[in-house]
Coordinates of N, CA and C in Angstrom, one line a residue:
M294 N -11.6 3.7 12.9 CA -12.1 5.0 12.5 C -12.9 4.8 11.2
K295 N -14.2 5.2 11.2 CA -15.0 5.1 10.0 C -14.8 6.3 9.2
I296 N -14.5 6.1 7.9 CA -14.2 7.1 6.9 C -15.5 7.5 6.2
V297 N -16.1 6.5 5.6 CA -17.5 6.7 5.0 C -18.1 5.3 5.2
D298 N -19.4 5.2 4.8 CA -20.1 3.9 5.0 C -19.3 2.8 4.3
G299 N -18.9 1.8 5.0 CA -18.2 0.6 4.4 C -16.7 0.8 4.3
V300 N -16.2 1.8 4.8 CA -14.7 2.0 4.7 C -14.2 2.5 6.1
Y301 N -13.2 1.7 6.6 CA -12.7 2.0 7.9 C -11.2 2.0 7.9
R302 N -10.6 2.9 8.7 CA -9.1 3.0 8.9 C -8.8 2.5 10.3
I303 N -7.8 1.6 10.3 CA -7.3 1.1 11.6 C -5.9 1.8 11.8
R304 N -5.8 2.6 12.8 CA -4.6 3.4 13.0 C -3.5 2.5 13.6
L305 N -2.5 2.3 12.9 CA -1.3 1.5 13.4 C -0.1 2.4 13.2
F306 N 1.0 2.0 13.8 CA 2.3 2.8 13.6 C 3.3 1.8 12.9
P307 N 4.0 2.3 11.9 CA 3.9 3.6 11.3 C 2.9 3.7 10.1
S308 N 2.3 2.5 9.8 CA 1.4 2.5 8.6 C 0.0 2.0 9.0
S309 N -1.0 2.8 8.8 CA -2.4 2.3 9.1 C -2.8 1.4 8.0
V310 N -3.9 0.7 8.2 CA -4.5 -0.2 7.3 C -6.0 0.1 7.1
Y311 N -6.6 -0.5 6.1 CA -8.0 -0.2 5.8 C -8.8 -1.4 5.6
L312 N -10.1 -1.3 6.0 CA -11.1 -2.4 5.8 C -12.2 -1.8 4.9
V313 N -12.5 -2.6 3.9 CA -13.6 -2.2 2.9 C -14.6 -3.3 2.9
E314 N -15.9 -2.8 3.2 CA -17.0 -3.8 3.1 C -17.4 -3.9 1.7
D315 N -17.3 -5.2 1.2 CA -17.8 -5.5 -0.2 C -18.6 -6.8 0.0
E316 N -18.7 -7.6 -1.0 CA -19.3 -8.9 -0.9 C -18.7 -9.7 0.3
K317 N -17.3 -9.5 0.3 CA -16.6 -10.0 1.5 C -15.7 -8.8 2.0
L318 N -15.3 -8.9 3.3 CA -14.4 -7.9 3.8 C -13.1 -7.9 3.1
I319 N -12.6 -6.7 2.7 CA -11.3 -6.6 2.1 C -10.4 -5.8 3.0
L320 N -9.3 -6.4 3.4 CA -8.3 -5.7 4.2 C -7.2 -5.2 3.3
I321 N -6.9 -4.0 3.4 CA -5.8 -3.4 2.5 C -4.6 -3.1 3.4
D322 N -3.6 -4.0 3.2 CA -2.3 -3.9 4.0 C -2.5 -4.4 5.4
T323 N -1.4 -4.7 6.1 CA -1.5 -5.4 7.4 C -0.6 -4.8 8.5
G324 N 0.2 -3.8 8.2 CA 1.0 -3.1 9.2 C 2.3 -3.9 9.5
V325 N 3.1 -3.4 10.4 CA 4.3 -4.1 10.8 C 3.9 -5.3 11.7
P326 N 4.8 -6.3 11.9 CA 4.5 -7.4 12.7 C 4.1 -7.0 14.1
G327 N 3.1 -7.8 14.7 CA 2.7 -7.5 16.1 C 1.3 -6.9 16.2
Y328 N 0.7 -6.6 15.1 CA -0.6 -5.9 15.1 C -1.8 -6.8 14.8
T329 N -1.5 -8.1 14.7 CA -2.6 -9.1 14.3 C -3.8 -9.0 15.2
S330 N -3.5 -9.0 16.5 CA -4.6 -9.0 17.5 C -5.4 -7.7 17.4
R331 N -4.7 -6.6 17.2 CA -5.4 -5.3 17.2 C -6.3 -5.3 16.0
I332 N -5.9 -5.8 14.8 CA -6.7 -5.8 13.6 C -8.0 -6.7 13.9
L333 N -7.8 -7.8 14.5 CA -8.9 -8.8 14.7 C -9.9 -8.2 15.7
R334 N -9.4 -7.4 16.7 CA -10.3 -6.8 17.7 C -11.1 -5.7 17.0
Y335 N -10.5 -5.0 16.1 CA -11.3 -4.0 15.4 C -12.4 -4.6 14.5
I336 N -12.1 -5.7 13.9 CA -13.1 -6.4 13.1 C -14.3 -6.8 13.9
R337 N -14.0 -7.4 15.1 CA -15.0 -7.8 16.0 C -15.8 -6.6 16.5
K338 N -15.1 -5.5 16.8 CA -15.8 -4.3 17.3 C -16.8 -3.8 16.2
M339 N -16.5 -4.0 14.9 CA -17.5 -3.7 13.9 C -18.7 -4.5 13.8
G340 N -18.7 -5.6 14.6 CA -19.7 -6.6 14.6 C -19.6 -7.6 13.6
R341 N -18.4 -7.8 13.1 CA -18.1 -8.8 12.1 C -17.2 -9.9 12.6
N342 N -17.1 -11.0 11.9 CA -16.3 -12.1 12.3 C -15.0 -12.0 11.4
P343 N -13.8 -12.3 12.1 CA -12.6 -12.3 11.3 C -12.7 -13.2 10.0
K344 N -13.5 -14.2 10.1 CA -13.6 -15.1 9.0 C -14.4 -14.5 7.8
D345 N -14.9 -13.3 8.1 CA -15.6 -12.5 7.0 C -14.5 -11.9 6.0
I346 N -13.3 -11.9 6.4 CA -12.2 -11.3 5.5 C -12.1 -12.3 4.3
G347 N -12.3 -11.8 3.1 CA -12.2 -12.6 1.9 C -10.8 -12.4 1.3
F348 N -10.3 -11.2 1.4 CA -9.1 -10.8 0.7 C -8.2 -9.9 1.5
I349 N -6.9 -10.2 1.5 CA -5.9 -9.4 2.2 C -5.0 -8.9 1.1
V350 N -5.3 -7.6 0.7 CA -4.6 -7.0 -0.4 C -3.4 -6.2 0.0
L351 N -2.2 -6.5 -0.5 CA -1.0 -5.9 -0.2 C -0.5 -5.0 -1.3
T352 N -0.4 -3.7 -0.9 CA -0.1 -2.7 -2.0 C 1.4 -2.8 -2.4
H353 N 2.3 -3.3 -1.5 CA 3.7 -3.6 -1.9 C 4.3 -4.4 -0.8
Y354 N 5.6 -4.8 -1.0 CA 6.2 -5.9 -0.2 C 6.9 -5.3 1.1
H355 N 6.9 -4.0 1.3 CA 7.7 -3.5 2.5 C 7.0 -4.1 3.8
I356 N 7.9 -4.3 4.8 CA 7.4 -5.0 6.0 C 6.3 -4.2 6.8
D357 N 6.2 -2.9 6.6 CA 5.1 -2.2 7.3 C 3.8 -2.4 6.6
H358 N 3.8 -3.2 5.5 CA 2.5 -3.5 4.8 C 2.2 -5.0 4.8
I359 N 3.2 -5.8 4.9 CA 3.0 -7.3 4.8 C 3.1 -7.9 6.2
G360 N 3.5 -7.2 7.2 CA 4.0 -7.8 8.5 C 3.0 -8.8 9.1
N361 N 1.7 -8.7 9.0 CA 0.8 -9.6 9.7 C 0.0 -10.4 8.7
A362 N 0.4 -10.4 7.4 CA -0.4 -11.0 6.4 C -0.4 -12.6 6.6
R363 N 0.7 -13.1 6.9 CA 0.7 -14.6 7.1 C -0.2 -15.1 8.2
R364 N -0.1 -14.4 9.4 CA -0.9 -14.8 10.5 C -2.4 -14.6 10.2
L365 N -2.7 -13.4 9.6 CA -4.1 -13.1 9.3 C -4.7 -14.1 8.3
K366 N -3.9 -14.5 7.3 CA -4.3 -15.5 6.4 C -4.7 -16.8 7.1
H367 N -3.8 -17.2 8.0 CA -4.0 -18.4 8.7 C -5.3 -18.4 9.6
I368 N -5.5 -17.2 10.2 CA -6.6 -17.1 11.2 C -7.9 -16.9 10.4
T369 N -7.9 -16.1 9.4 CA -9.2 -15.7 8.7 C -9.5 -16.5 7.5
G370 N -8.5 -17.1 6.9 CA -8.8 -17.9 5.7 C -8.8 -17.0 4.4
G371 N -8.6 -15.7 4.6 CA -8.6 -14.7 3.5 C -7.5 -15.0 2.5
K372 N -7.7 -14.7 1.3 CA -6.7 -14.9 0.3 C -5.8 -13.7 0.1
V373 N -4.5 -13.9 0.1 CA -3.5 -12.8 -0.1 C -3.4 -12.4 -1.5
V374 N -3.5 -11.1 -1.8 CA -3.6 -10.6 -3.1 C -2.5 -9.5 -3.3
A375 N -1.8 -9.6 -4.4 CA -0.8 -8.6 -4.7 C -0.5 -8.6 -6.2
H376 N 0.2 -7.6 -6.7 CA 0.6 -7.5 -8.1 C 1.5 -8.7 -8.4
E377 N 1.5 -9.2 -9.6 CA 2.3 -10.4 -10.0 C 3.8 -10.1 -9.8
I378 N 4.2 -8.9 -10.1 CA 5.6 -8.5 -10.0 C 6.1 -8.6 -8.5
E379 N 5.1 -8.2 -7.6 CA 5.5 -8.1 -6.2 C 5.5 -9.4 -5.5
A380 N 4.8 -10.4 -6.0 CA 4.6 -11.7 -5.4 C 5.9 -12.4 -4.9
P381 N 6.9 -12.5 -5.8 CA 8.2 -13.1 -5.3 C 8.8 -12.4 -4.1
Y382 N 8.6 -11.1 -4.0 CA 9.2 -10.4 -2.8 C 8.4 -10.8 -1.6
I383 N 7.1 -10.8 -1.7 CA 6.2 -11.2 -0.5 C 6.4 -12.6 -0.1
E384 N 6.7 -13.4 -1.1 CA 7.0 -14.9 -0.8 C 8.4 -15.2 -0.3
G385 N 9.3 -14.1 -0.3 CA 10.6 -14.3 0.1 C 11.6 -14.9 -0.9
K386 N 11.1 -15.0 -2.1 CA 11.9 -15.6 -3.2 C 12.9 -14.6 -3.9
Q387 N 12.6 -13.3 -3.8 CA 13.3 -12.3 -4.4 C 14.1 -11.5 -3.4
R388 N 15.4 -11.2 -3.7 CA 16.2 -10.4 -2.8 C 15.9 -9.0 -2.9
A389 N 15.1 -8.5 -1.9 CA 14.6 -7.1 -2.0 C 15.7 -6.1 -1.9
W390 N 16.7 -6.3 -1.2 CA 17.8 -5.3 -1.0 C 18.4 -4.9 -2.3
K391 N 18.3 -5.7 -3.3 CA 18.9 -5.4 -4.6 C 18.2 -4.2 -5.3
D392 N 17.0 -3.9 -4.8 CA 16.3 -2.8 -5.4 C 16.5 -1.5 -4.6
G393 N 17.3 -1.5 -3.6 CA 17.6 -0.3 -2.9 C 18.3 0.7 -3.7
R394 N 17.8 2.0 -3.8 CA 18.4 3.0 -4.6 C 19.6 3.6 -4.0
I395 N 19.7 3.6 -2.7 CA 20.8 4.2 -1.9 C 21.3 3.2 -1.0
W396 N 22.6 3.3 -0.6 CA 23.3 2.2 0.2 C 22.6 1.9 1.5
W397 N 22.1 2.9 2.2 CA 21.5 2.6 3.5 C 20.1 2.0 3.3
T398 N 19.4 2.3 2.2 CA 18.1 1.6 2.0 C 18.3 0.2 1.6
R399 N 19.4 -0.1 0.9 CA 19.7 -1.5 0.6 C 20.0 -2.2 1.9
L400 N 20.7 -1.6 2.8 CA 21.0 -2.2 4.1 C 19.8 -2.5 4.9
L401 N 18.9 -1.5 5.0 CA 17.6 -1.7 5.7 C 16.8 -2.8 5.1
L402 N 16.7 -2.9 3.7 CA 16.0 -3.9 3.1 C 16.6 -5.3 3.4
W403 N 17.9 -5.4 3.4 CA 18.6 -6.6 3.7 C 18.2 -7.1 5.2
I404 N 18.3 -6.1 6.1 CA 18.0 -6.4 7.5 C 16.6 -6.9 7.6
G405 N 15.7 -6.2 7.0 CA 14.3 -6.6 7.0 C 14.0 -8.0 6.4
H406 N 14.7 -8.3 5.4 CA 14.6 -9.6 4.7 C 15.0 -10.7 5.7
M407 N 16.1 -10.5 6.4 CA 16.7 -11.5 7.3 C 15.9 -11.6 8.6
V408 N 15.5 -10.5 9.2 CA 14.9 -10.5 10.5 C 13.4 -10.9 10.4
F409 N 12.7 -10.6 9.3 CA 11.3 -10.8 9.3 C 10.9 -12.0 8.3
R410 N 11.8 -12.9 8.2 CA 11.6 -14.0 7.2 C 10.2 -14.8 7.5
K411 N 9.9 -14.8 8.8 CA 8.7 -15.6 9.1 C 7.4 -14.9 8.7
C412 N 7.5 -13.6 8.2 CA 6.4 -12.9 7.7 C 6.1 -13.2 6.2
F413 N 7.0 -13.8 5.5 CA 6.8 -14.1 4.1 C 5.6 -15.0 4.0
T414 N 4.8 -14.9 2.9 CA 3.6 -15.7 2.8 C 3.3 -15.9 1.3
K415 N 2.6 -16.9 1.0 CA 2.2 -17.2 -0.4 C 1.2 -16.2 -0.9
V416 N 1.3 -15.7 -2.1 CA 0.3 -14.8 -2.7 C -0.6 -15.7 -3.5
D417 N -1.9 -15.7 -3.1 CA -2.9 -16.6 -3.7 C -3.5 -16.0 -5.0
I418 N -3.6 -14.7 -5.1 CA -4.1 -14.1 -6.3 C -3.1 -13.0 -6.8
K419 N -2.6 -13.2 -8.0 CA -1.6 -12.3 -8.6 C -2.3 -11.4 -9.6
L420 N -2.2 -10.1 -9.3 CA -2.9 -9.1 -10.1 C -2.1 -8.5 -11.3
R421 N -2.8 -8.0 -12.2 CA -2.2 -7.1 -13.3 C -3.0 -5.8 -13.3
D422 N -2.4 -4.8 -13.9 CA -3.0 -3.5 -14.0 C -4.5 -3.6 -14.6
G423 N -5.4 -3.1 -13.8 CA -6.8 -3.1 -14.3 C -7.6 -4.2 -13.7
D424 N -7.0 -5.2 -13.1 CA -7.8 -6.3 -12.5 C -8.6 -5.8 -11.3
K425 N -9.6 -6.5 -10.9 CA -10.5 -6.0 -9.8 C -10.6 -7.1 -8.7
I426 N -10.6 -6.6 -7.5 CA -10.9 -7.5 -6.3 C -12.2 -6.8 -5.8
G427 N -13.3 -7.5 -5.9 CA -14.6 -6.9 -5.5 C -14.8 -5.6 -6.4
N428 N -15.0 -4.5 -5.7 CA -15.2 -3.2 -6.4 C -13.9 -2.4 -6.5
L429 N -12.8 -3.0 -6.1 CA -11.6 -2.3 -6.1 C -10.8 -2.6 -7.3
K430 N -10.4 -1.6 -8.0 CA -9.6 -1.7 -9.3 C -8.2 -1.5 -9.0
A431 N -7.3 -2.5 -9.3 CA -5.9 -2.4 -9.1 C -5.2 -1.5 -10.2
I432 N -4.4 -0.6 -9.7 CA -3.7 0.3 -10.7 C -2.2 0.1 -10.4
H433 N -1.5 -0.4 -11.4 CA -0.1 -0.7 -11.2 C 0.7 0.7 -11.2
V434 N 1.4 0.9 -10.1 CA 2.1 2.2 -10.0 C 3.5 2.0 -9.6
P435 N 4.3 1.4 -10.5 CA 5.7 1.1 -10.2 C 6.5 2.4 -9.8
G436 N 7.5 2.2 -9.0 CA 8.4 3.4 -8.6 C 8.8 3.2 -7.2
H437 N 7.8 3.2 -6.3 CA 8.1 3.0 -4.9 C 8.7 1.6 -4.7
T438 N 8.1 0.6 -5.3 CA 8.6 -0.7 -5.6 C 8.2 -1.1 -7.0
R439 N 8.7 -2.2 -7.5 CA 8.5 -2.6 -8.9 C 7.0 -2.9 -9.1
G440 N 6.4 -3.5 -8.1 CA 5.0 -4.0 -8.3 C 4.0 -3.3 -7.4
S441 N 4.3 -2.1 -7.0 CA 3.3 -1.3 -6.2 C 2.0 -1.2 -6.9
I442 N 0.9 -1.2 -6.1 CA -0.4 -0.9 -6.6 C -1.1 0.1 -5.8
A443 N -2.0 0.8 -6.5 CA -3.0 1.7 -5.8 C -4.3 1.0 -6.1
L444 N -5.3 1.3 -5.3 CA -6.7 0.7 -5.4 C -7.7 1.7 -5.6
L445 N -8.5 1.7 -6.6 CA -9.6 2.7 -6.8 C -10.9 2.0 -6.6
D446 N -11.7 2.6 -5.7 CA -13.1 2.3 -5.5 C -13.9 3.3 -6.3
E447 N -14.2 2.9 -7.5 CA -15.0 3.9 -8.4 C -16.4 4.2 -7.9
R448 N -17.0 3.2 -7.3 CA -18.4 3.4 -6.8 C -18.4 4.5 -5.6
R449 N -17.4 4.4 -4.8 CA -17.4 5.4 -3.6 C -16.5 6.6 -3.9
G450 N -15.8 6.6 -5.0 CA -14.9 7.7 -5.3 C -13.7 7.8 -4.4
I451 N -13.1 6.7 -4.2 CA -11.9 6.7 -3.2 C -10.7 6.0 -3.9
M452 N -9.6 6.7 -3.6 CA -8.3 6.1 -4.1 C -7.5 5.7 -2.8
F453 N -7.0 4.5 -2.8 CA -6.1 4.0 -1.8 C -4.7 3.9 -2.5
P454 N -3.8 4.9 -2.3 CA -2.6 4.9 -3.1 C -1.4 4.1 -2.5
G455 N -1.6 3.5 -1.4 CA -0.5 2.8 -0.7 C 0.6 3.8 -0.4
D456 N 1.8 3.6 -0.7 CA 2.9 4.5 -0.4 C 3.3 5.4 -1.6
T457 N 2.6 5.3 -2.7 CA 3.0 6.0 -3.9 C 2.9 7.5 -3.6
V458 N 1.9 8.0 -2.9 CA 1.7 9.4 -2.7 C 2.3 10.0 -1.4
P459 N 2.1 9.5 -0.2 CA 2.4 10.2 1.0 C 3.9 10.5 1.2
Y460 N 4.7 9.6 1.0 CA 6.2 9.8 1.2 C 6.7 10.9 0.2
T461 N 6.2 10.7 -1.0 CA 6.6 11.7 -2.0 C 6.3 13.1 -1.6
L462 N 5.0 13.3 -1.2 CA 4.6 14.7 -0.8 C 5.4 15.2 0.4
A463 N 5.7 14.3 1.4 CA 6.5 14.7 2.5 C 7.9 15.2 2.1
Y464 N 8.5 14.4 1.3 CA 9.9 14.7 0.9 C 9.9 16.0 0.0
M465 N 8.9 16.2 -0.8 CA 8.9 17.4 -1.7 C 8.7 18.6 -0.8
R466 N 7.8 18.5 0.2 CA 7.6 19.6 1.1 C 8.8 20.0 1.9
L467 N 9.6 19.0 2.3 CA 10.8 19.2 3.0 C 12.0 19.6 2.1
K468 N 11.7 19.6 0.8 CA 12.7 19.9 -0.2 C 14.0 19.0 -0.1
K469 N 13.7 17.7 0.2 CA 14.8 16.8 0.3 C 14.9 15.9 -0.9
G470 N 14.2 16.2 -2.0 CA 14.2 15.4 -3.2 C 13.3 14.3 -3.1
P471 N 13.4 13.3 -4.0 CA 12.5 12.1 -4.0 C 12.6 11.2 -2.8
N472 N 11.6 10.4 -2.7 CA 11.6 9.4 -1.6 C 12.8 8.5 -1.6
P473 N 13.7 8.5 -0.6 CA 14.9 7.6 -0.7 C 14.5 6.1 -0.6
Y474 N 13.3 5.8 -0.2 CA 12.9 4.4 -0.1 C 12.4 3.8 -1.4
S475 N 12.3 4.7 -2.4 CA 11.7 4.3 -3.7 C 12.8 3.7 -4.6
W476 N 12.3 2.7 -5.3 CA 13.2 1.9 -6.2 C 13.6 2.7 -7.4
D477 N 12.7 3.4 -8.1 CA 13.0 4.1 -9.3 C 12.2 5.5 -9.3
V478 N 12.9 6.6 -9.3 CA 12.3 7.9 -9.1 C 11.6 8.3 -10.4
D479 N 12.1 8.0 -11.6 CA 11.5 8.3 -12.9 C 10.1 7.6 -13.0
K480 N 10.1 6.3 -12.7 CA 8.9 5.5 -12.7 C 7.9 6.0 -11.7
E481 N 8.4 6.4 -10.5 CA 7.5 6.9 -9.5 C 6.8 8.2 -10.0
C482 N 7.5 9.0 -10.7 CA 7.0 10.2 -11.2 C 5.9 9.9 -12.2
K483 N 6.1 9.0 -13.1 CA 5.1 8.6 -14.1 C 3.9 8.0 -13.4
S484 N 4.1 7.2 -12.4 CA 3.0 6.7 -11.6 C 2.1 7.7 -10.9
F485 N 2.8 8.7 -10.4 CA 2.1 9.9 -9.8 C 1.2 10.5 -10.8
E486 N 1.7 10.7 -12.0 CA 0.9 11.3 -13.1 C -0.3 10.4 -13.5
K487 N 0.0 9.1 -13.4 CA -1.1 8.2 -13.7 C -2.3 8.3 -12.7
L488 N -1.9 8.4 -11.4 CA -2.9 8.5 -10.4 C -3.7 9.9 -10.6
A489 N -3.1 10.9 -11.1 CA -3.7 12.2 -11.2 C -4.8 12.2 -12.3
K490 N -4.8 11.2 -13.2 CA -5.7 11.1 -14.3 C -7.1 10.5 -13.9
F491 N -7.2 9.9 -12.7 CA -8.4 9.3 -12.3 C -9.3 10.3 -11.5
D492 N -10.6 10.1 -11.4 CA -11.4 10.9 -10.7 C -11.8 10.3 -9.3
Y493 N -11.6 11.0 -8.2 CA -11.9 10.5 -6.9 C -11.9 11.7 -6.0
E494 N -12.8 11.6 -5.0 CA -12.9 12.6 -3.9 C -11.9 12.4 -2.8
L495 N -11.9 11.1 -2.3 CA -11.1 10.8 -1.1 C -9.8 10.1 -1.5
L496 N -8.8 10.6 -0.9 CA -7.4 10.0 -1.0 C -7.0 9.4 0.3
L497 N -6.9 8.1 0.4 CA -6.6 7.5 1.7 C -5.3 6.7 1.7
P498 N -4.2 7.4 2.0 CA -2.9 6.8 2.1 C -2.7 6.1 3.4
N499 N -1.7 5.2 3.5 CA -1.5 4.5 4.7 C -0.7 5.3 5.7
D500 N 0.2 6.2 5.3 CA 1.2 6.7 6.1 C 1.1 8.2 6.4
S501 N 0.0 8.8 6.0 CA -0.1 10.3 6.2 C -1.6 10.6 6.3
R502 N -1.9 11.9 6.4 CA -3.2 12.4 6.6 C -4.1 12.0 5.3
I503 N -5.4 11.8 5.6 CA -6.3 11.5 4.5 C -6.8 12.8 3.9
V504 N -7.2 12.8 2.7 CA -7.8 13.9 2.0 C -9.2 13.6 1.7
T505 N -10.1 14.3 2.3 CA -11.6 14.0 2.2 C -12.4 14.7 1.1
R506 N -11.7 15.6 0.4 CA -12.4 16.2 -0.7 C -11.4 16.6 -1.8
R507 N -11.9 16.5 -3.0 CA -11.0 16.8 -4.2 C -9.7 16.1 -4.1
G508 N -9.7 14.8 -3.8 CA -8.5 14.1 -3.7 C -7.6 14.1 -5.0
A509 N -8.3 13.9 -6.1 CA -7.6 13.8 -7.4 C -7.0 15.2 -7.7
E510 N -7.7 16.3 -7.4 CA -7.1 17.6 -7.6 C -5.9 17.8 -6.7
F511 N -6.0 17.3 -5.5 CA -4.8 17.4 -4.6 C -3.6 16.8 -5.2
V512 N -3.8 15.6 -5.8 CA -2.6 14.9 -6.4 C -2.2 15.7 -7.6
R513 N -3.1 16.2 -8.4 CA -2.7 16.9 -9.7 C -1.8 18.1 -9.4
Q514 N -2.1 18.8 -8.2 CA -1.3 20.0 -7.9 C 0.1 19.7 -7.6
F515 N 0.5 18.5 -7.3 CA 1.9 18.1 -7.0 C 2.6 17.4 -8.1
V516 N 1.9 17.1 -9.2 CA 2.5 16.3 -10.3 C 3.7 17.1 -10.9
H517 N 3.4 18.3 -11.3 CA 4.4 19.1 -12.0 C 5.6 19.4 -11.1
H518 N 5.3 19.7 -9.8 CA 6.4 20.0 -8.8 C 7.3 18.8 -8.6
M519 N 6.6 17.6 -8.5 CA 7.4 16.4 -8.2 C 8.3 16.1 -9.4
C520 N 7.8 16.1 -10.6 CA 8.6 15.7 -11.7 C 9.7 16.7 -12.1
K521 N 9.5 17.9 -11.7 CA 10.4 19.0 -12.0 C 11.5 19.0 -11.0
S522 N 11.2 18.5 -9.7 CA 12.1 18.7 -8.6 C 13.0 17.5 -8.2
K523 N 13.0 16.5 -9.1 CA 13.7 15.3 -8.8 C 15.2 15.6 -8.5
V524 N 15.7 15.1 -7.4 CA 17.1 15.3 -7.0 C 17.6 13.9 -6.6
D525 N 18.8 13.6 -7.1 CA 19.4 12.3 -6.7 C 20.0 12.5 -5.3
T526 N 19.5 11.6 -4.4 CA 20.0 11.7 -3.0 C 21.0 10.6 -2.6
R527 N 21.6 10.0 -3.6 CA 22.6 9.0 -3.3 C 23.9 9.6 -2.7

């Protein structure tokens, strides 16, 4: 699905991924394991070669975002990119389940770590807040995970928030309190406020509907509500 010139969304379940045309193709996240062929087919359908992928940027370590990174790296030669804090999780060196805020999220993280070990992959480029990959600026937004990042395309006026925004909005609307999958609710709140300070029209999350106009304003409307409504769901 073409969003604007040079930006495409590949619909996967449960998390979609994005392709951004830059000097090299940039793939943002990779979905759960099993979608490698579908991603490659989409790239060919665009008239591009999978070898055109220069960077595979992972917004955080959850399996619905890193699931095909290892295979895609092998096939395309693209470099895997993530925040430096997130790298040990993506490489399988850090015990992710220790960051679960609730007992059942710790269990799910443990199961994911054990079942999907073959998905772990080396991170070639380790980012810090403000670093750039092509025209995409990395914004460190801890909370959902320790090393979560959002990506800002200032030239196109697009924010790719990863999972920092969509789950939060869904849980607030359902009045179920903060995202149970998030590592730290207070930090997530501050990261939400951080995203609200940038200017962008389009908000392109992985797991929910896209916002095609006044994206920054859309985020700002929820900042006060989110930070005021935090509820411990343990």
